[in-house]
Structures are given as C-alpha cells and as structure tokens.
Amino acid sequence: MKAKSLQDLQQIQRKLAEQQKLAAQQQEQRRLAQLKADADRNLFARAAGQVQPLRHAPRVRLAGDPPPPIAVQQQLDEQRVLLESISDEFDATTLLDVDDALSFRRPGVGLDVTRKLRKGHWSIQREIDLHGLRREDAREALAAFLREAHRQGVRCVRVVHGKGLGSPGRTPVLKAKVQGWLVQKQEVLAFVQARGDEGGAGALVVLLKPLGPGS
C-alpha cells in the first residue's frame, strides 16, 4: 500500500510541475504580447516626438462654390447673329421699285443712286455666284459675303443667282429669295438688275454702305 501511495504521489508532483511550467510559459507569452501591443501604440509617439494638444479645436473654413462665369462674349455673339440673320419668309416685292428691271433703294436713298448703279457708276469690286447652291447654303454664303465685303470697305458687288431655267416650272426661285435677303441686310443701300453684259436677269449689282468713322 505504501509503495503504491508513493508512486501516486510522484505522479501528482510531476503533473503539478508540468502545470506550473505550462502556466509560466503562458504568462511569458502574455507578457511578450503586452509588450508588443505597447510598442505598437507608442510607435507614432516615438516617431513624432513630443507634441502638445491644440488650445482650440481645429477648424477648416470651406469656401463656397464660385458662381459660374457669365459668358458675355457668347451672349454678344448670339445677339450679333440674330441681328445679322436673314429670313426666307421675308417678302421684298412691296419694297422694290417697279420699272423695266426691278430695283431696290433704302428709304432716304434717291432715285439717282439706282440710275447710277445701273449705268456702272460704281465699279464692281467683288462677286459671289450662288447659282446651283441649295437655298440654305446660298443664304449663309450671301450673308458671310456681304459682311466681309462691308468690313473691307467694298462699295459695289455683284450677286449671281441664276435665271432659274433649271428649276421646276423654270421659275427663278432663288432670284426672289436673294432679293428678300438683300433687303434685310443693313449693309445694303440699293441694288439693281445687272446689265446684259454683267449677267442680266441672272444677277444683281449691289451698292453697300460706306464704312463709318472708326470702322
């Protein structure tokens, strides 16, 4: 009995020793883990050095979005285009002088101007041929031509619109359109049908306003 009891006692002692060893290992592991956690927490402090807290809470003033810029030049360009635009629906027949060849003169322009224009008093300085163009293309081309000619100080131009012999019904549709477009352009003082050697019924001779002072 005694031998058996001694053997049991030794086994118990070995188990206690193993448990104490395991507990010591676990405690050491916890200590190392705590040291690592402390080192991680103090990493920023070690890198930044000594710091002091701000006396006031940090504030950032954010500027509001600036208002969108006003496209003044674009507005001016759009207004200029509206002023310079010409309509297809304008009927110029009531403004034309009915004579052997229809002519136009702006109010305040005397009959002598159209007579001189018909006789070639002003030499033709520029010419545009609209014959064969579609109506929209012809309108835009004529407006650009007149604008540029007037800007350069040109006084007399010829506009060729054709006689309409190739149009359905042989009706000169473009001729009437061109007359209406010219009447709407403020640069135009007067126009007459061209002489036979200048295109006859298929062209117009147009007198433009002179450039004003400072133009």
PDB file of N, CA and C in Angstrom, residues 15-16 20 25 49 60 90 94 123 141 147 150 157 172 175 186 194 208:
ATOM      1  N   LYS A  15       2.792  16.011 -12.455  1.00  0.00           N
ATOM      2  CA  LYS A  15       1.701  16.761 -13.115  1.00  0.00           C
ATOM      3  C   LYS A  15       1.673  18.201 -12.646  1.00  0.00           C
ATOM      4  N   LEU A  16       1.885  18.398 -11.340  1.00  0.00           N
ATOM      5  CA  LEU A  16       1.908  19.768 -10.845  1.00  0.00           C
ATOM      6  C   LEU A  16       3.054  20.564 -11.447  1.00  0.00           C
ATOM      7  N   GLN A  20       2.746  23.883 -13.704  1.00  0.00           N
ATOM      8  CA  GLN A  20       3.425  25.126 -13.342  1.00  0.00           C
ATOM      9  C   GLN A  20       4.284  25.636 -14.511  1.00  0.00           C
ATOM     10  N   GLN A  25       4.923  29.443 -19.042  1.00  0.00           N
ATOM     11  CA  GLN A  25       5.060  29.715 -20.480  1.00  0.00           C
ATOM     12  C   GLN A  25       3.923  30.628 -20.976  1.00  0.00           C
ATOM     13  N   GLY A  49       7.722  62.449 -31.841  1.00  0.00           N
ATOM     14  CA  GLY A  49       8.380  63.156 -30.767  1.00  0.00           C
ATOM     15  C   GLY A  49       7.366  63.784 -29.826  1.00  0.00           C
ATOM     16  N   VAL A  60     -11.758  74.268 -40.135  1.00  0.00           N
ATOM     17  CA  VAL A  60     -11.434  74.490 -41.542  1.00  0.00           C
ATOM     18  C   VAL A  60     -12.562  75.285 -42.175  1.00  0.00           C
ATOM     19  N   PHE A  90     -39.281  86.474 -95.759  1.00  0.00           N
ATOM     20  CA  PHE A  90     -39.441  87.911 -95.975  1.00  0.00           C
ATOM     21  C   PHE A  90     -39.848  88.172 -97.422  1.00  0.00           C
ATOM     22  N   THR A  94     -42.908  94.287-102.122  1.00  0.00           N
ATOM     23  CA  THR A  94     -43.523  95.597-101.853  1.00  0.00           C
ATOM     24  C   THR A  94     -42.495  96.698-101.708  1.00  0.00           C
ATOM     25  N   SER A 123     -17.683 100.829-109.827  1.00  0.00           N
ATOM     26  CA  SER A 123     -17.101  99.611-110.403  1.00  0.00           C
ATOM     27  C   SER A 123     -17.329  98.434-109.458  1.00  0.00           C
ATOM     28  N   ALA A 141     -24.041  81.732 -97.405  1.00  0.00           N
ATOM     29  CA  ALA A 141     -22.906  82.230 -98.188  1.00  0.00           C
ATOM     30  C   ALA A 141     -23.075  83.713 -98.494  1.00  0.00           C
ATOM     31  N   ARG A 147     -21.085  90.556 -95.277  1.00  0.00           N
ATOM     32  CA  ARG A 147     -20.453  91.005 -94.030  1.00  0.00           C
ATOM     33  C   ARG A 147     -18.961  91.277 -94.234  1.00  0.00           C
ATOM     34  N   HIS A 150     -18.351  94.366 -96.658  1.00  0.00           N
ATOM     35  CA  HIS A 150     -18.568  95.640 -95.974  1.00  0.00           C
ATOM     36  C   HIS A 150     -17.451  95.928 -94.987  1.00  0.00           C
ATOM     37  N   VAL A 157     -20.800  95.298-105.311  1.00  0.00           N
ATOM     38  CA  VAL A 157     -20.586  93.867-105.544  1.00  0.00           C
ATOM     39  C   VAL A 157     -21.648  93.356-106.509  1.00  0.00           C
ATOM     40  N   PRO A 172     -37.625  81.264-111.392  1.00  0.00           N
ATOM     41  CA  PRO A 172     -36.399  81.658-110.685  1.00  0.00           C
ATOM     42  C   PRO A 172     -36.638  81.830-109.186  1.00  0.00           C
ATOM     43  N   LYS A 175     -33.835  83.717-107.231  1.00  0.00           N
ATOM     44  CA  LYS A 175     -33.782  85.152-107.514  1.00  0.00           C
ATOM     45  C   LYS A 175     -34.635  85.933-106.517  1.00  0.00           C
ATOM     46  N   GLN A 186     -28.658  95.324 -93.523  1.00  0.00           N
ATOM     47  CA  GLN A 186     -28.495  96.758 -93.310  1.00  0.00           C
ATOM     48  C   GLN A 186     -27.289  97.320 -94.059  1.00  0.00           C
ATOM     49  N   ALA A 194     -28.575  93.424-113.049  1.00  0.00           N
ATOM     50  CA  ALA A 194     -27.343  93.659-113.794  1.00  0.00           C
ATOM     51  C   ALA A 194     -27.631  93.905-115.276  1.00  0.00           C
ATOM     52  N   LEU A 208     -23.200  98.886-101.360  1.00  0.00           N
ATOM     53  CA  LEU A 208     -23.095  98.746 -99.915  1.00  0.00           C
ATOM     54  C   LEU A 208     -22.831 100.093 -99.249  1.00  0.00           C
TER      55      LEU A 208
END
